[in-house]
JSON list of C-alpha atoms in Angstrom, two decimals:
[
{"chain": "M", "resi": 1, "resn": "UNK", "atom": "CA", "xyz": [-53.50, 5.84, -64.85]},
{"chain": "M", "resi": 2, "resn": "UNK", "atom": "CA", "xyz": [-55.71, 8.60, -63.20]},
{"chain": "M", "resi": 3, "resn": "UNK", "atom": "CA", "xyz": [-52.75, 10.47, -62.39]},
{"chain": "M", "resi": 4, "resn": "UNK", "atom": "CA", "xyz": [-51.55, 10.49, -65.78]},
{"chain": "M", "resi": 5, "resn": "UNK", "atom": "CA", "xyz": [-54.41, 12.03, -66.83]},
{"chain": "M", "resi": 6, "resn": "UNK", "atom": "CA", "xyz": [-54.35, 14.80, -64.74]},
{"chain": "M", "resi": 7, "resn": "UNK", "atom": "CA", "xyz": [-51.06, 15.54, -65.84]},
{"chain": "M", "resi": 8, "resn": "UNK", "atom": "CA", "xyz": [-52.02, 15.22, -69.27]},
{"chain": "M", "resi": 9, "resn": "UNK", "atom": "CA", "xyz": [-54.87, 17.73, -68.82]},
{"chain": "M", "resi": 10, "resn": "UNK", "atom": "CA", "xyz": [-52.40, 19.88, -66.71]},
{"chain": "M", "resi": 11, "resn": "UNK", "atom": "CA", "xyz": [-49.84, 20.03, -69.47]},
{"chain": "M", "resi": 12, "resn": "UNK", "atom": "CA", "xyz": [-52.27, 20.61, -72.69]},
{"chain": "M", "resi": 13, "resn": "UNK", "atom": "CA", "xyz": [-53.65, 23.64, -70.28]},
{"chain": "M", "resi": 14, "resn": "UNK", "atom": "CA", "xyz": [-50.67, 24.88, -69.53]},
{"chain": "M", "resi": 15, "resn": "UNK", "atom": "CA", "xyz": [-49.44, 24.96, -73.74]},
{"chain": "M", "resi": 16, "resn": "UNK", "atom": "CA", "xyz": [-52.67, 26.36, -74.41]},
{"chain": "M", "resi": 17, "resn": "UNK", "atom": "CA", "xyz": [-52.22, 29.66, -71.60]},
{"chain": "M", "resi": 18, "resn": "UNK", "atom": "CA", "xyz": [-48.83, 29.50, -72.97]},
{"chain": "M", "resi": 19, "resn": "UNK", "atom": "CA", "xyz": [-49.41, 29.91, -76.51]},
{"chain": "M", "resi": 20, "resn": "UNK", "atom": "CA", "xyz": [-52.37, 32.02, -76.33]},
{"chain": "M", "resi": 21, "resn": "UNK", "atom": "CA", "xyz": [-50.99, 34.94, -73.40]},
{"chain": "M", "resi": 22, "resn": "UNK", "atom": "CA", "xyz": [-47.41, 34.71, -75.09]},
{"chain": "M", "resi": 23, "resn": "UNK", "atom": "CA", "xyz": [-45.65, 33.88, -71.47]},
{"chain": "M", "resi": 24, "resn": "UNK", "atom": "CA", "xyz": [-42.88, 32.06, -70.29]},
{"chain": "M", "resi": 25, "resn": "UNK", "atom": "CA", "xyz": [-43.77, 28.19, -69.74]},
{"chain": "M", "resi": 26, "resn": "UNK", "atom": "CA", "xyz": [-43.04, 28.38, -66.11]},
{"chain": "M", "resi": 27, "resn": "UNK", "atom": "CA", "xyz": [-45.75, 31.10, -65.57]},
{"chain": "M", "resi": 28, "resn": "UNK", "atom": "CA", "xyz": [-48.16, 28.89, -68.12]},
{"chain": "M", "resi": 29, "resn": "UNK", "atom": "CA", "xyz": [-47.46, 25.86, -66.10]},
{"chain": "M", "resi": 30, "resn": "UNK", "atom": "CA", "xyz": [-48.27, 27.88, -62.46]},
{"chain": "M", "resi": 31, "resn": "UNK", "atom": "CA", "xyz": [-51.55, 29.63, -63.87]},
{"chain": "M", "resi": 32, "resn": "UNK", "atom": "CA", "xyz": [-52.87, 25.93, -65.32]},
{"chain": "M", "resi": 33, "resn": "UNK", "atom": "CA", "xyz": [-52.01, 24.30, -62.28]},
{"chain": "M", "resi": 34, "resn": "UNK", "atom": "CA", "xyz": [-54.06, 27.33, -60.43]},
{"chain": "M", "resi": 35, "resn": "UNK", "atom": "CA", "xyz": [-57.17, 26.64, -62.03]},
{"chain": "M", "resi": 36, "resn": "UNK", "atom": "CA", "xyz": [-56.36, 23.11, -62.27]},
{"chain": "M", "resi": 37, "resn": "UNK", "atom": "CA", "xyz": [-56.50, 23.18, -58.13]},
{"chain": "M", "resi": 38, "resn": "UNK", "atom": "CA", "xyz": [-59.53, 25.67, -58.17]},
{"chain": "M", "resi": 39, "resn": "UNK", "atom": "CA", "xyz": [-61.62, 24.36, -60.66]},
{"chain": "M", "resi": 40, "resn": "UNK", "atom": "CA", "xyz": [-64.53, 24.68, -58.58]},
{"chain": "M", "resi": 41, "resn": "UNK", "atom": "CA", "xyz": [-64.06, 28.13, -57.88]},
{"chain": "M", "resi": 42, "resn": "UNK", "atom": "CA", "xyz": [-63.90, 29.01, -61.47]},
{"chain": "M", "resi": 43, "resn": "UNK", "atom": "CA", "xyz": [-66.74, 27.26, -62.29]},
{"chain": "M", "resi": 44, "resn": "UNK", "atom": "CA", "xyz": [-68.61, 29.14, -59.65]},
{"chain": "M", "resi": 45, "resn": "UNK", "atom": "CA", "xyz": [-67.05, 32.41, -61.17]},
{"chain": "M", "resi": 46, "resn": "UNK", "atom": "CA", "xyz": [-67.47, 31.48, -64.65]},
{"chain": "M", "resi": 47, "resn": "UNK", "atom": "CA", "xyz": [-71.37, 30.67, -63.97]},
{"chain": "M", "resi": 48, "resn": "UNK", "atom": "CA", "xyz": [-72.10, 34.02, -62.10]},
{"chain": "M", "resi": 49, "resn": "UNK", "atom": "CA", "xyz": [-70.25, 36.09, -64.45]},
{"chain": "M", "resi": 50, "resn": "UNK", "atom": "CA", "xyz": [-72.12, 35.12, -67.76]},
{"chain": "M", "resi": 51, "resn": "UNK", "atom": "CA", "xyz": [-75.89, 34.39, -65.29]},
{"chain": "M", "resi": 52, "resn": "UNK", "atom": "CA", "xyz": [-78.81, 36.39, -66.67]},
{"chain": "M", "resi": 53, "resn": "UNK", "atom": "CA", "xyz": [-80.25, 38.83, -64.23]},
{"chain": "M", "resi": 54, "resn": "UNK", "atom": "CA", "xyz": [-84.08, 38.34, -65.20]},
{"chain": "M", "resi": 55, "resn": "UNK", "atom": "CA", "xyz": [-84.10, 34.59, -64.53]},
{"chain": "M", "resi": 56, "resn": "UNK", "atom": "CA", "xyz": [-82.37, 32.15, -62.39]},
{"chain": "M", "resi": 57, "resn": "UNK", "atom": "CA", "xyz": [-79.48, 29.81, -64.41]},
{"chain": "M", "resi": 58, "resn": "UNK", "atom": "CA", "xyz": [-80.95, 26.04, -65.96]},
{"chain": "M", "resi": 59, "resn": "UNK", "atom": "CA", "xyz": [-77.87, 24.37, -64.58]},
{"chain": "M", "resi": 60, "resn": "UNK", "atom": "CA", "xyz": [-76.39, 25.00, -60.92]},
{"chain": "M", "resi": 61, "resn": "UNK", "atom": "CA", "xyz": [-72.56, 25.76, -60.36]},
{"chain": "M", "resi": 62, "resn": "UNK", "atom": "CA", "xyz": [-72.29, 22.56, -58.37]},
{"chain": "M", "resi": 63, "resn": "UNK", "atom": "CA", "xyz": [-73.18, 20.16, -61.54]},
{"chain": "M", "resi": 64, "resn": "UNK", "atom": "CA", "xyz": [-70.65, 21.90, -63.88]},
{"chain": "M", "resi": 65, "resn": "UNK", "atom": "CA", "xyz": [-66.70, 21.19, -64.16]},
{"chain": "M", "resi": 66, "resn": "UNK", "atom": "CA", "xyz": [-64.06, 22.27, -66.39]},
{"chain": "M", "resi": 67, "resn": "UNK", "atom": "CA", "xyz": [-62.12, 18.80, -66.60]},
{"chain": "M", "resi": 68, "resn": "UNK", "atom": "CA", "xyz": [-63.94, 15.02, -66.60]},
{"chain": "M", "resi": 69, "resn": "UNK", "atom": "CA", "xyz": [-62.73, 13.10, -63.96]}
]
């Protein structure tokens, strides 16, 4: 079952890249499965990029993800 949701997740990702960027579904699928496999990476990214620089962030990097598991 937990697979199955992964793939799920993987697949709704990859029609959204898909129908938003107007690319081929092979290159939708290969960019979802990149962030998919980096998620905490982005996070980190994600969370740095849109950090204030007068004060330090209420939630930490390490607490946040971009899919439930």
């Amino acid at each position: 079952m937990h697979n199955t949701q992964q793939l799920s997740k993987l697949m709704f990702l990859s029609w959204e890249i898909q129908r938003k960027r107007k690319i081929t579904r092979n290159k939708a699928l290969l960019s979802a499965w990149a962030i998919f496999q980096n998620e905490d990476i982005t996070v980190y990214h994600l969370t740095r990029r849109f950090s204030h620089t007068n004060y330090a962030n209420k939630t930490q990097p390490q607490t946040l993800t971009l899919f439930n598991r």
